[in-house]
Short mmCIF file of C-alpha atoms in Angstrom, two decimals:
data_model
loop_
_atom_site.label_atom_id
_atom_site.label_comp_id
_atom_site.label_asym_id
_atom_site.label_seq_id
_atom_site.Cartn_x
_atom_site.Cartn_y
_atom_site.Cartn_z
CA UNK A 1 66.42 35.68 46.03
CA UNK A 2 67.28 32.34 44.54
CA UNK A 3 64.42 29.91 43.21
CA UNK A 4 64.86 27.89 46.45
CA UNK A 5 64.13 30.28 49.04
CA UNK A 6 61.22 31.90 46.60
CA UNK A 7 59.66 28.80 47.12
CA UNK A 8 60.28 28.28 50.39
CA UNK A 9 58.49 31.86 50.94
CA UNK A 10 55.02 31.44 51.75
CA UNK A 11 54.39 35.15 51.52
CA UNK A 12 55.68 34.84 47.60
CA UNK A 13 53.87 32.10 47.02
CA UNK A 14 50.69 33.40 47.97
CA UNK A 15 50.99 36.32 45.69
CA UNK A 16 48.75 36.85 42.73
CA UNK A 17 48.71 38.94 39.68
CA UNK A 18 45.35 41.51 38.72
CA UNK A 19 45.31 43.12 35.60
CA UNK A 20 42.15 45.92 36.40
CA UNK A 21 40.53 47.10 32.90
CA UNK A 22 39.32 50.89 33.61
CA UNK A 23 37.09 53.01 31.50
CA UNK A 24 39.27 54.73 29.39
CA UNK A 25 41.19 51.26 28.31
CA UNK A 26 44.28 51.83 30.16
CA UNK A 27 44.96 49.21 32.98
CA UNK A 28 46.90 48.27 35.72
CA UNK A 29 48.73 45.36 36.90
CA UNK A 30 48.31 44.82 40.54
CA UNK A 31 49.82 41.85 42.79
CA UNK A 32 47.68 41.00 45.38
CA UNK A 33 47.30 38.61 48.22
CA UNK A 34 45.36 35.48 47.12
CA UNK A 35 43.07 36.28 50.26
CA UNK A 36 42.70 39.64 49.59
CA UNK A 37 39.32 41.07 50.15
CA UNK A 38 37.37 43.02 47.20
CA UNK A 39 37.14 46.13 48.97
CA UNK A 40 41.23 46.15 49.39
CA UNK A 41 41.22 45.99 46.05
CA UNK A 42 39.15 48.39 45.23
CA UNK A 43 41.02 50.96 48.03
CA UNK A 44 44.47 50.31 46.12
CA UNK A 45 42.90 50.93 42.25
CA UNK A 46 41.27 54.15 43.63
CA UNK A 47 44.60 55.20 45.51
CA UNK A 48 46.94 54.78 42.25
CA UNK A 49 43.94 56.79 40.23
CA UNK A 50 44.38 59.45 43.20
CA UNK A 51 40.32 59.31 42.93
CA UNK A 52 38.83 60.79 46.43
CA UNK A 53 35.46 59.49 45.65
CA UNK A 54 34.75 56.48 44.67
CA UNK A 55 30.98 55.46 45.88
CA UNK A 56 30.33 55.50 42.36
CA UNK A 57 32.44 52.68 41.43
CA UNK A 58 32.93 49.14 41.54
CA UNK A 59 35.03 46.34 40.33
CA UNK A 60 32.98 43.63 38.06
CA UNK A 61 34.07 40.40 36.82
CA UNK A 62 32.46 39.37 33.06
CA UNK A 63 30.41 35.96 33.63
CA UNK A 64 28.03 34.38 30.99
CA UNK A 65 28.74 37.70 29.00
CA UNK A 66 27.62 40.07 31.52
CA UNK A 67 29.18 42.05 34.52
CA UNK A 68 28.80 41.11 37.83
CA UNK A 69 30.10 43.09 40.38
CA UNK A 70 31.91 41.87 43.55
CA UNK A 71 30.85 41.85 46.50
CA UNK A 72 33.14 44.29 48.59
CA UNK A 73 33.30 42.17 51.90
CA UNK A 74 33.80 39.12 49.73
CA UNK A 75 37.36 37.59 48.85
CA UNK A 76 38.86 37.77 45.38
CA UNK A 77 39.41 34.40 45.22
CA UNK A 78 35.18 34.22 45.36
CA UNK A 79 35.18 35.76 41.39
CA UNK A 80 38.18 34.18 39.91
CA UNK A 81 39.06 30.92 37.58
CA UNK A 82 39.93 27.96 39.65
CA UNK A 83 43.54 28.20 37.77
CA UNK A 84 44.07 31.49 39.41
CA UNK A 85 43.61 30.75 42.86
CA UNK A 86 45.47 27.28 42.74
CA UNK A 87 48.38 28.94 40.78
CA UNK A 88 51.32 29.44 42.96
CA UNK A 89 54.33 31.78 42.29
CA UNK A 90 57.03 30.26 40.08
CA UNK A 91 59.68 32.90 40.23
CA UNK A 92 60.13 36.63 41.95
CA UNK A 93 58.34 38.10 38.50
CA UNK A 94 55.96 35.11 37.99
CA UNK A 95 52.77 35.41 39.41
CA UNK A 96 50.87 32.79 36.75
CA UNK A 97 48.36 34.36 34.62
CA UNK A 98 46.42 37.21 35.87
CA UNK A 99 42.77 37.50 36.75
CA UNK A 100 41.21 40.01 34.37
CA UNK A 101 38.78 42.71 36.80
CA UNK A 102 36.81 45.77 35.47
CA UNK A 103 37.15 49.18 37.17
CA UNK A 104 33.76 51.10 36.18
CA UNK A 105 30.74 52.49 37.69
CA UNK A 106 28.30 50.58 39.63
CA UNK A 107 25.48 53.58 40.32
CA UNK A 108 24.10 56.42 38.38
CA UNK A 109 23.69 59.85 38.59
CA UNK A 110 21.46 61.98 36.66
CA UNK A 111 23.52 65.27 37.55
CA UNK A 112 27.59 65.49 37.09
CA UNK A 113 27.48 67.85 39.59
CA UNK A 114 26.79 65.31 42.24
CA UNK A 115 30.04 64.14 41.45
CA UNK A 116 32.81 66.72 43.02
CA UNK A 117 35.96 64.92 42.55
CA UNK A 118 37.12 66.15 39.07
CA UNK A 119 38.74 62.28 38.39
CA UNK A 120 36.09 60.43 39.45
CA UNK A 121 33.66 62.82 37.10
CA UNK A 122 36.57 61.41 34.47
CA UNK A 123 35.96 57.79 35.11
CA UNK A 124 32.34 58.40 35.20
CA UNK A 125 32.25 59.94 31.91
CA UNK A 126 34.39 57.36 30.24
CA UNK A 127 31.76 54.86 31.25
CA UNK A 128 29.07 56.60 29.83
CA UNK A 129 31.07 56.83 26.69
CA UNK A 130 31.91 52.87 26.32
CA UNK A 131 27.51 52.77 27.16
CA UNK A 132 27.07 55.01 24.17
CA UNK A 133 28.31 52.79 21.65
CA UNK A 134 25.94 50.28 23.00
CA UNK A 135 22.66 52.45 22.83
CA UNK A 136 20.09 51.82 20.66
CA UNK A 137 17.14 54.57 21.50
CA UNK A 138 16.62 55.16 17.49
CA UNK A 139 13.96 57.56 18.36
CA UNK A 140 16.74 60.12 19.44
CA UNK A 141 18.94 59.76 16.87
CA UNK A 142 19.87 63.36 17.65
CA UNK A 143 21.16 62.69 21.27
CA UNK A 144 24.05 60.59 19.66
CA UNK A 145 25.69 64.04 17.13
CA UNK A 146 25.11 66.50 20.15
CA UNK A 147 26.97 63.94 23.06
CA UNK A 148 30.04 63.55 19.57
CA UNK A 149 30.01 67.26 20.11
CA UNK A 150 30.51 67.28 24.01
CA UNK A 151 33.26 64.77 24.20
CA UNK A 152 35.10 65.96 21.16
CA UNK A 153 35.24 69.13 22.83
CA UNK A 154 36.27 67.12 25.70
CA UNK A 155 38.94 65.10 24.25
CA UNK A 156 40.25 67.61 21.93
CA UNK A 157 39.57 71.19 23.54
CA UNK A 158 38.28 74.00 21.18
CA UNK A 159 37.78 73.09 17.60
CA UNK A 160 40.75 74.54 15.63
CA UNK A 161 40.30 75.01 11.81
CA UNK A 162 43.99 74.19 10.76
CA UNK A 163 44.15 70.91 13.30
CA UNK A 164 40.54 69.88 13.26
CA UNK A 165 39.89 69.00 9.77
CA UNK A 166 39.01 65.74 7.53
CA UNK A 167 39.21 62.50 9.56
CA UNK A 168 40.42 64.24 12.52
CA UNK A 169 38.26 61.63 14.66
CA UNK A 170 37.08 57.83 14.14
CA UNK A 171 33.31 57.85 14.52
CA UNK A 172 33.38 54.33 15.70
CA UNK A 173 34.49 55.95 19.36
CA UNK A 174 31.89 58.21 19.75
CA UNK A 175 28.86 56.88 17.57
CA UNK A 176 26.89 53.75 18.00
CA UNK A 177 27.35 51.15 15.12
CA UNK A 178 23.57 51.49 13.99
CA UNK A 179 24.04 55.44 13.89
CA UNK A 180 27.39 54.83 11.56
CA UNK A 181 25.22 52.01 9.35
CA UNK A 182 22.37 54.38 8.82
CA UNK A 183 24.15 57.68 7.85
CA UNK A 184 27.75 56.68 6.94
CA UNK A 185 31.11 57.64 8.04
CA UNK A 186 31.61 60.50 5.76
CA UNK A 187 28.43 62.08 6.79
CA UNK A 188 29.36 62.20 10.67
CA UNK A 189 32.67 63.32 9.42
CA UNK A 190 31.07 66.35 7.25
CA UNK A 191 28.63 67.79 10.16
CA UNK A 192 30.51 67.01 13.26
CA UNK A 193 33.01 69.58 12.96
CA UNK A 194 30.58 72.31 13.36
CA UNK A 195 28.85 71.15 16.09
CA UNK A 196 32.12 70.79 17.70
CA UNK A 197 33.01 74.55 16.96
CA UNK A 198 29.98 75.45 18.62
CA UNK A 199 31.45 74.39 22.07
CA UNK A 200 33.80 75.92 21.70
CA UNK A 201 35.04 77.83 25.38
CA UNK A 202 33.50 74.63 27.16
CA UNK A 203 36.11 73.35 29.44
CA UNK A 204 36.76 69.68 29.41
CA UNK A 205 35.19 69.59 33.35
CA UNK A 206 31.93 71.16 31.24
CA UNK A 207 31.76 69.46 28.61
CA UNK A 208 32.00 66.55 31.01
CA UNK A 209 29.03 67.56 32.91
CA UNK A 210 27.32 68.14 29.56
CA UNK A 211 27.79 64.73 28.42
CA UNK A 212 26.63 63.13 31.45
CA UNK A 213 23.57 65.33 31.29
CA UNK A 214 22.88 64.56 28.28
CA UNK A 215 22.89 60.81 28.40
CA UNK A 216 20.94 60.19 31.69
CA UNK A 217 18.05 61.78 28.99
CA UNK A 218 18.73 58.16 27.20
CA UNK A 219 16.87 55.20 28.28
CA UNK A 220 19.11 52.62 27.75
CA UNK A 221 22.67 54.01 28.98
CA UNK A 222 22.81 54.42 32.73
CA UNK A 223 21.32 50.93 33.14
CA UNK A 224 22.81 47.60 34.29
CA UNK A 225 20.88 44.73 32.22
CA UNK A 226 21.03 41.22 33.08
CA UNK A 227 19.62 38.24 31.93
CA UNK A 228 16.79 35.59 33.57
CA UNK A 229 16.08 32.54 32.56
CA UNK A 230 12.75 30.82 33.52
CA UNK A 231 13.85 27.44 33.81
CA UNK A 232 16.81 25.54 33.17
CA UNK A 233 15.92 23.73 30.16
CA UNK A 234 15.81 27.62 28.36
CA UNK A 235 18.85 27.89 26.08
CA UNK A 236 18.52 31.91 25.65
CA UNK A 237 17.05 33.91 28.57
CA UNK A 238 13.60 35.40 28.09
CA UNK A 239 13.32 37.99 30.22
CA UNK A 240 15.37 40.92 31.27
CA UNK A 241 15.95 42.82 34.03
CA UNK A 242 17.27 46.50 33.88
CA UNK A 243 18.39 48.28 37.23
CA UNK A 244 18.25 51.66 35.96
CA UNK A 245 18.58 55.50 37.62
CA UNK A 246 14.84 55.52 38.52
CA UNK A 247 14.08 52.13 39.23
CA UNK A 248 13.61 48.45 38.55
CA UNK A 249 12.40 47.41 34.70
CA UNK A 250 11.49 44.03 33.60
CA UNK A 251 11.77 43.32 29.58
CA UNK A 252 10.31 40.25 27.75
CA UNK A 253 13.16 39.09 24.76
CA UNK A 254 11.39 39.09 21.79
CA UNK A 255 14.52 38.19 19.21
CA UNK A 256 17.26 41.04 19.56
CA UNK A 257 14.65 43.21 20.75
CA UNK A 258 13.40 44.10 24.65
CA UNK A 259 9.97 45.11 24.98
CA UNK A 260 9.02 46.34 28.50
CA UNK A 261 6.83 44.88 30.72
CA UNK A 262 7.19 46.54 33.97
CA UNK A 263 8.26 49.52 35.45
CA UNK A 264 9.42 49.87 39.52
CA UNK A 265 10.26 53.11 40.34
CA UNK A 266 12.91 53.25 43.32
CA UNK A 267 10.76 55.28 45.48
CA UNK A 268 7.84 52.69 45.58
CA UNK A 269 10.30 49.55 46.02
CA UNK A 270 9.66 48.78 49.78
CA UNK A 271 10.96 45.12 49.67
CA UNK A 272 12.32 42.33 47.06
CA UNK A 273 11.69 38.83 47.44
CA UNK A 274 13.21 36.37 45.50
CA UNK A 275 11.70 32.95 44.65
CA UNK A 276 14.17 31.07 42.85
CA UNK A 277 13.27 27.10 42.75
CA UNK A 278 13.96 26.13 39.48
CA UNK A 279 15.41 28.55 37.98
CA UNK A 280 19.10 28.02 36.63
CA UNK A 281 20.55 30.46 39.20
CA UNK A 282 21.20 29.41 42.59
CA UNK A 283 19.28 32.13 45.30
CA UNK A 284 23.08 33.40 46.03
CA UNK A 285 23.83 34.00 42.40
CA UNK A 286 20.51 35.80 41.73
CA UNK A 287 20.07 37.44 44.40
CA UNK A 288 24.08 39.53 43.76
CA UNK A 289 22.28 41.18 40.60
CA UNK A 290 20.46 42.84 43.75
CA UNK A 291 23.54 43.85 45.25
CA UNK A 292 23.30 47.60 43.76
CA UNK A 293 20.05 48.29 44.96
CA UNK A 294 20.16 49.30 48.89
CA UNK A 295 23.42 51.29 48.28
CA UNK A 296 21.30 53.53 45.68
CA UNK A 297 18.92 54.19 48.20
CA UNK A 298 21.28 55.19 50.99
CA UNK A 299 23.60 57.10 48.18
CA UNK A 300 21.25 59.69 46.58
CA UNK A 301 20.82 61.70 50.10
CA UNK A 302 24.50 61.69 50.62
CA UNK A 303 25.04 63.69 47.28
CA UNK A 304 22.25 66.04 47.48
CA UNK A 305 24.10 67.49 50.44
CA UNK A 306 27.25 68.03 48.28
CA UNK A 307 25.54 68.94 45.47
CA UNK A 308 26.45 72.74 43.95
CA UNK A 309 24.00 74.15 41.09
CA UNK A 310 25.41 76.74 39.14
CA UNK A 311 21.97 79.12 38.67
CA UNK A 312 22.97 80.75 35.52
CA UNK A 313 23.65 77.15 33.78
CA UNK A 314 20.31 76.81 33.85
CA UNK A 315 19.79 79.61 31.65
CA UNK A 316 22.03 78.82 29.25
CA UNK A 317 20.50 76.48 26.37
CA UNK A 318 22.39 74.71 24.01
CA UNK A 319 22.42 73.89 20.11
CA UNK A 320 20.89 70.58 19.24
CA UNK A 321 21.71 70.10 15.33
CA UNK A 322 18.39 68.92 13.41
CA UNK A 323 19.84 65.06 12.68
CA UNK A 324 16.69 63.78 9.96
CA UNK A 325 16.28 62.44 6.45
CA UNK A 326 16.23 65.92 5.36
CA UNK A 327 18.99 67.21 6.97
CA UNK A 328 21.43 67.86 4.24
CA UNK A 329 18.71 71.08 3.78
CA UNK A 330 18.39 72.23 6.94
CA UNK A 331 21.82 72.00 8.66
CA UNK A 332 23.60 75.58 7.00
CA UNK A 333 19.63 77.50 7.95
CA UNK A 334 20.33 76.38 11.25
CA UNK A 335 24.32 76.67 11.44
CA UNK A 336 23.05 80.17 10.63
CA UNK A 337 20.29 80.65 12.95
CA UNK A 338 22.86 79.45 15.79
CA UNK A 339 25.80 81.87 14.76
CA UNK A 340 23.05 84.47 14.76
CA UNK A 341 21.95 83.98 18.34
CA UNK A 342 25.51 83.06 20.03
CA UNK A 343 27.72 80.32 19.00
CA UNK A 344 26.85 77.66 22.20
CA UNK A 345 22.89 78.97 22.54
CA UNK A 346 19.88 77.81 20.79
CA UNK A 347 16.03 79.13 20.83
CA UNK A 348 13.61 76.84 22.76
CA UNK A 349 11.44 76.81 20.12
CA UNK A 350 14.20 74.77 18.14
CA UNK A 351 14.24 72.53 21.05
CA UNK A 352 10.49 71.84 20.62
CA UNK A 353 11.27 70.94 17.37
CA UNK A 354 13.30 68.23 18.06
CA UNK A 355 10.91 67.18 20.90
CA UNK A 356 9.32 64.69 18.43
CA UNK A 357 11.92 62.31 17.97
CA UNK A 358 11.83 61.58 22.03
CA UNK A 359 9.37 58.77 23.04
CA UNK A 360 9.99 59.47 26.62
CA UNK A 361 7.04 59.38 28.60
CA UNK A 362 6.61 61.61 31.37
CA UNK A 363 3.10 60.33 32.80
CA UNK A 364 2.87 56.90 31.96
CA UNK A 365 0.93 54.86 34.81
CA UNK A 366 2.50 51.50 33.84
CA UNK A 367 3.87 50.49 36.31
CA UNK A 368 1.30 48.05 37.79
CA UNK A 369 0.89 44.39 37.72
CA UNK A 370 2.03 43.12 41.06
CA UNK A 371 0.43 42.98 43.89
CA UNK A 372 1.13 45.31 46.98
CA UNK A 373 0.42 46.17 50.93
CA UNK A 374 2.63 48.55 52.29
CA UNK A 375 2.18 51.72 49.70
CA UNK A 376 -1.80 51.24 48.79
CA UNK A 377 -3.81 54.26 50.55
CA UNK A 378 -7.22 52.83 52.21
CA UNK A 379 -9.76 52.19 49.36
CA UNK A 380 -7.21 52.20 46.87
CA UNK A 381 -8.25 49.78 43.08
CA UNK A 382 -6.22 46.96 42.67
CA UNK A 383 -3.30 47.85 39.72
CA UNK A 384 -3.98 46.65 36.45
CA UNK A 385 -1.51 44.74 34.38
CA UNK A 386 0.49 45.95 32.74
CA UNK A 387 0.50 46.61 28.74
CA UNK A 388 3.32 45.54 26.81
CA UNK A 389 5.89 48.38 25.68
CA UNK A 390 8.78 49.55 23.98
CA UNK A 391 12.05 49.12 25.76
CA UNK A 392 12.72 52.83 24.85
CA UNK A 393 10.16 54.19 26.58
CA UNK A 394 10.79 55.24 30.42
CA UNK A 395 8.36 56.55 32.86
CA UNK A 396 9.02 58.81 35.05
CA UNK A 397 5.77 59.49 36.99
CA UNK A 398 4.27 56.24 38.03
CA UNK A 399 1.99 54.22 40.23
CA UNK A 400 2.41 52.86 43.75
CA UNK A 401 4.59 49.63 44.05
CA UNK A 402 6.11 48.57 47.46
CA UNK A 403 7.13 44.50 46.87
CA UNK A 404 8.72 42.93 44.00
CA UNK A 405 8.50 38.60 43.95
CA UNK A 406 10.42 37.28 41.24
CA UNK A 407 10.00 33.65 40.66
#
């Protein structure tokens, strides 16, 4: 086709160039219509992953530093640079500069074995791993050596002595920076080997499940966070919200550091209101950080159905290593103490043990604070406020909360 009729080729010229970031950094370069809708999209990246299922997923554009994700009955040409969508096509394998989209999850699960397609359990996982290097629950330092273990096992398959030795891994993949600052390269290096030996057998489909076991246990990983500003005149947001696997959490900005000052479970959300005069973003913009939340709702009955527990995995407890200030002394006692009892099982009473680095709380009635009609039984007290808390801290039994006004 000469450069003529190219141009003359409104079909050509109305072409566009994607390049789709997925979780496990590869990518692919897609050319789409300049109309074409998000959900197309979406379709086509799931088709060339050959991934069956993919309610999980969404594609997310980074704005102001954070992801938003599209809107699926929305047009591309809603989320891209003005350049993009004025660009035309200057030659058969010119399609101008291409608009940069993120392939990655959009909901939660707490289970892996809600997920049944094997490559979307991939993708999933991948995710997770990218959210782990981003963590920062210090009070389960732990967590952070045992989920190394799972994915190295993963990644690699069964630890092998004569392959599997010195830096046979980079800790920056697997470990979050503060983890790396506070113990030091060579000491992840020295004690992950062993805890990777003790998967060993694990497939990489169980070690998968493992790993996303394991980190829905984490407060701050299967969360979406995004920033609110009160006003426009505030330079660095002061509040933020987290949309998280059991609800709705509202943090106060103190610094680097989020401290928590309310807690919505999903199951006492009955409506959301938004009141947005004067803040900086318009009621549209605001109001798609909101765009996860009715999909949850509808999604979690869908995968109960599918859902297939293995009974006997139940049974089967794993080794948590000891990670403290005194572990140089008590890692070969309990390498020992696990050989002893079977390479991948571990006592409960060691798991007790470690029960005092978690600050999880399982009864916390903070959750109140706003006021409510729809969920309070006759003669019920008005909630209290709410006490100020530690962003690490999730609860998981709480009190009655059916509207949510942000303004």
């Amino acid at each position: 086709m000469n450069r003529l009729s190219f141009h003359n080729n409104k079909t050509m010229q109305d072409r566009r160039c994607v390049c789709v970031f997925l979780p496990n950094d590869d990518t692919l370069n897609i050319i789409v219509n300049v109309k074409t809708l998000c959900q197309e999209l979406l379709v086509q990246v799931c088709d060339l992953l050959r991934l069956k299922d993919c309610h999980l997923f969404g594609l997310s554009v980074i704005q102001n530093n954070e992801h938003i994700y599209m809107a699926l009955d929305q047009k591309l040409s809603k989320y891209c640079p003005k350049e993009w969508k004025r660009e035309a096509s200057k030659g058969i394998d010119q399609f101008g500069p291409p608009m940069i989209i993120h392939f990655r999850a959009q909901y939660y699960v707490e289970n892996g074995r809600l997920i049944s397609d094997r490559v979307a359990r991939y993708y999933y996982y991948w995710h997770l791993r990218k959210q782990v290097l981003l963590s920062q629950c210090i009070q389960r330092e732990e967590a952070y050596f045992l989920l190394a273990a799972f994915a190295l096992q993963a990644d690699l398959g069964n630890f092998k002595r004569n392959k599997h030795f010195g830096k046979y891994f980079e800790p920056e993949a697997y470990f979050p920076q503060w983890v790396i600052a506070k113990r030091g390269r060579e000491y992840i290096l020295r004690h992950i080997p062993n805890m990777h030996k003790d998967q060993f057998a694990l497939t990489a489909s169980e070690a998968h499940l493992k790993y996303i076991k394991e980190c829905a246990q984490l407060d701050d990983v299967t969360v979406h966070y995004y920033r609110l500003y009160k006003d426009k005149k505030e330079v660095e947001a002061s509040l933020t919200l987290g949309l998280t696997l059991r609800g709705i959490q509202i943090f106060q900005n103190v610094g680097s550091v989020r401290q928590l000052l309310y807690d919505f479970p999903w199951t006492n959300v009955g409506k959301l209101v938004f009141v947005v005069s004067g803040m900086r973003d318009s009621s549209r913009k605001f109001s798609d950080k909101f765009t996860d939340l009715g999909f949850l709702l509808k999604l979690t009955p869908k995968y109960l159905k599918n859902v297939c527990v293995d009974p006997s995995s139940e049974k089967k407890q794993y080794r948590e290593s000891y990670i403290s200030d005194a572990l140089e002394l008590d890692m070969e006692q309990l390498d020992k103490r696990s050989r002893a009892s079977g390479s991948s099982a571990g006592s409960m009473s060691h798991h007790n043990r470690l029960s005092r680095h978690s600050t999880t709380s399982h009864g916390s009635s903070h959750t109140s604070g706003i006021e409510t009609d729809s969920f309070r039984a006759p003669g019920q007290a008005p909630h209290r406020p709410l006490r100020t808390c530690s962003s690490s801290t999730t609860s998981h039994e709480s009190s009655h909360t059916s509207g949510i006004e942000s303004s």
